[in-house]
Short mmCIF file of C-alpha atoms in Angstrom, two decimals:
data_model
loop_
_atom_site.label_atom_id
_atom_site.label_comp_id
_atom_site.label_asym_id
_atom_site.label_seq_id
_atom_site.Cartn_x
_atom_site.Cartn_y
_atom_site.Cartn_z
CA MET A 1 84.21 78.88 25.85
CA ARG A 2 87.57 79.57 24.21
CA ASP A 3 87.92 79.82 20.45
CA ALA A 4 89.64 77.11 18.41
CA GLN A 5 92.71 79.24 17.70
CA ASP A 6 93.33 79.86 21.42
CA ILE A 7 93.05 76.13 22.13
CA GLU A 8 95.42 75.23 19.29
CA GLN A 9 97.96 77.78 20.52
CA ALA A 10 97.77 76.36 24.05
CA ILE A 11 98.31 72.84 22.72
CA ASP A 12 101.28 74.03 20.65
CA ARG A 13 102.83 75.89 23.60
CA PHE A 14 102.07 73.54 26.47
CA GLY A 15 101.09 70.21 24.93
CA ASP A 16 104.52 68.61 25.36
CA ALA A 17 104.69 69.54 29.04
CA VAL A 18 101.17 68.26 29.69
CA TRP A 19 101.94 65.03 27.81
CA ARG A 20 105.12 64.43 29.83
CA ALA A 21 103.23 65.04 33.07
CA CYS A 22 100.58 62.53 32.03
CA LEU A 23 103.20 59.91 31.15
CA ALA A 24 104.84 60.35 34.54
CA TYR A 25 101.62 59.08 36.14
CA VAL A 26 99.74 56.81 33.74
CA SER A 27 100.21 54.56 30.70
CA PRO A 28 100.43 56.11 27.22
CA HIS A 29 96.88 54.97 26.45
CA ASP A 30 95.49 56.60 29.58
CA ALA A 31 97.70 59.64 29.03
CA GLU A 32 95.88 60.28 25.75
CA ASP A 33 92.56 60.43 27.60
CA VAL A 34 93.92 62.70 30.32
CA PHE A 35 95.55 64.96 27.72
CA GLN A 36 92.25 65.36 25.89
CA ASP A 37 90.30 65.92 29.12
CA THR A 38 92.80 68.54 30.27
CA PHE A 39 92.52 70.59 27.11
CA ALA A 40 88.74 70.12 27.06
CA LYS A 41 88.64 71.74 30.52
CA TYR A 42 90.91 74.49 29.20
CA ALA A 43 88.49 75.05 26.32
CA GLN A 44 85.58 75.39 28.74
CA ARG A 45 87.38 77.76 31.11
CA ASP A 46 86.26 81.32 30.53
CA ALA A 47 88.53 83.00 33.06
CA ALA A 48 91.67 84.68 31.79
CA PHE A 49 95.15 83.62 32.84
CA ARG A 50 97.77 86.05 34.14
CA GLY A 51 100.22 84.93 31.45
CA ASP A 52 101.73 81.89 29.81
CA GLU A 53 103.31 80.55 33.01
CA HIS A 54 99.98 80.75 34.82
CA ALA A 55 98.24 78.91 31.97
CA LYS A 56 100.97 76.24 31.90
CA ALA A 57 100.82 75.77 35.67
CA TRP A 58 97.03 75.48 35.54
CA LEU A 59 97.17 72.91 32.73
CA LEU A 60 99.80 70.84 34.53
CA ARG A 61 97.83 70.91 37.78
CA VAL A 62 94.65 69.83 35.97
CA ALA A 63 96.52 67.04 34.14
CA ILE A 64 98.14 65.74 37.32
CA ASN A 65 94.83 65.82 39.19
CA GLU A 66 93.13 63.99 36.31
CA CYS A 67 95.87 61.33 36.41
CA LYS A 68 95.46 60.92 40.16
CA ASP A 69 91.70 60.59 39.75
CA MET A 70 92.21 57.95 37.10
CA LEU A 71 94.61 56.01 39.30
CA ARG A 72 92.14 56.12 42.18
CA SER A 73 89.28 54.92 40.05
CA LYS A 74 88.26 51.43 41.09
CA SER A 75 86.93 50.58 37.66
CA ARG A 76 90.30 51.16 36.00
CA SER A 77 92.30 48.04 35.20
CA HIS A 78 95.96 48.53 36.03
CA ALA A 79 98.35 48.17 33.11
CA SER A 80 101.97 48.39 34.19
CA LEU A 81 104.58 50.15 32.13
CA ASP A 82 106.22 46.76 31.56
CA ALA A 83 103.00 45.46 30.02
CA GLU A 84 102.77 48.51 27.78
CA MET A 85 106.38 48.09 26.66
CA GLU A 86 105.72 44.42 25.86
CA ARG A 87 102.55 45.35 24.01
CA LEU A 88 104.46 47.85 21.87
CA GLY A 89 107.14 45.23 21.24
CA ASP A 90 109.21 45.93 18.17
CA SER A 91 107.71 49.34 17.52
CA PHE A 92 110.74 50.77 19.30
CA PRO A 93 113.80 51.10 17.05
CA SER A 94 116.51 48.69 18.14
CA GLU A 95 119.00 51.45 19.02
CA SER A 96 116.52 53.01 21.42
CA LYS A 97 115.51 49.78 23.20
CA SER A 98 118.23 50.22 25.83
CA HIS A 99 117.18 53.86 26.23
CA ALA A 100 113.55 52.74 26.54
CA ALA A 101 114.59 50.31 29.28
CA GLU A 102 116.37 53.12 31.14
CA VAL A 103 113.37 55.40 30.79
CA ARG A 104 111.10 52.59 31.98
CA GLU A 105 113.29 52.06 35.04
CA VAL A 106 113.18 55.75 35.96
CA LEU A 107 109.42 56.00 35.34
CA ASP A 108 108.78 52.90 37.41
CA ALA A 109 110.84 54.36 40.26
CA MET A 110 108.99 57.66 39.94
CA ASN A 111 105.62 55.88 39.92
CA ARG A 112 106.49 54.12 43.18
CA LEU A 113 106.95 57.46 44.96
CA GLU A 114 104.17 58.69 47.20
CA ASP A 115 102.64 62.08 46.53
CA PRO A 116 104.25 64.17 47.83
CA PRO A 117 107.17 64.09 46.91
CA LYS A 118 106.20 62.83 43.43
CA THR A 119 104.45 65.94 42.08
CA PRO A 120 106.89 68.57 43.45
CA LEU A 121 109.88 66.52 42.24
CA TYR A 122 108.33 66.13 38.78
CA LEU A 123 107.55 69.85 38.51
CA PHE A 124 111.07 70.74 39.64
CA ALA A 125 113.15 68.17 37.74
CA CYS A 126 111.14 67.69 34.56
CA GLU A 127 109.28 70.96 34.05
CA GLY A 128 111.87 73.36 35.45
CA TYR A 129 109.67 75.17 37.96
CA THR A 130 111.36 76.92 40.87
CA VAL A 131 110.56 76.03 44.46
CA PRO A 132 108.60 79.28 45.06
CA GLU A 133 106.50 78.54 41.96
CA ILE A 134 105.84 74.97 43.07
CA ALA A 135 104.95 76.17 46.57
CA ARG A 136 102.27 78.43 45.08
CA MET A 137 101.01 75.66 42.78
CA VAL A 138 100.61 73.07 45.56
CA ASN A 139 99.72 75.61 48.25
CA ALA A 140 102.53 74.61 50.61
CA PRO A 141 105.39 76.47 52.33
CA GLU A 142 108.66 76.69 50.38
CA GLY A 143 110.55 74.82 53.09
CA THR A 144 108.14 71.93 52.79
CA VAL A 145 108.59 71.86 49.01
CA TYR A 146 112.39 71.80 49.46
CA SER A 147 111.97 68.84 51.84
CA TRP A 148 109.70 66.98 49.43
CA ILE A 149 112.14 67.45 46.55
CA SER A 150 115.07 66.34 48.68
CA ARG A 151 113.16 63.30 49.94
CA GLY A 152 112.02 62.41 46.41
CA ARG A 153 115.57 62.64 45.02
CA LYS A 154 116.86 60.43 47.80
CA GLN A 155 114.14 57.85 47.23
CA LEU A 156 114.76 57.83 43.48
CA LYS A 157 118.49 57.46 44.00
CA GLU A 158 117.93 54.51 46.34
CA ALA A 159 115.46 52.91 43.93
CA LEU A 160 117.81 53.26 40.97
CA SER A 161 121.00 52.08 42.69
#
């Protein structure tokens, strides 16, 4: 088991990326659970990582898999992003309501994508991974990853136009 300082450092370094990945798949409430589960698995992992990028990639993969498991769970009640936005109501500052609507539109379009291309596109566009890195993470040929990203961009563009 990892020590508390190591876990805190990982959360400081990679917490934002893990949180964004969770929000790309599930509601903010569910994202909190996945975030905690991801770092709990990190805490229990004894094996060393080959560096910060390896640790970040591992955490993102665990978070995305946890989100997918949650979405597949039959016992989970589906709460749409629209419902969450309505529930939060006026907690958004008025100047950011239009921005929140834009973000909601993009997230909804992203959530409608199949996987793949959803995960490779997210890792490329939001997390800044290169295609070779993504290919290693998802265990697929680079050409396939390029195709998934291209297909995902096209689908998002069509959904948002």
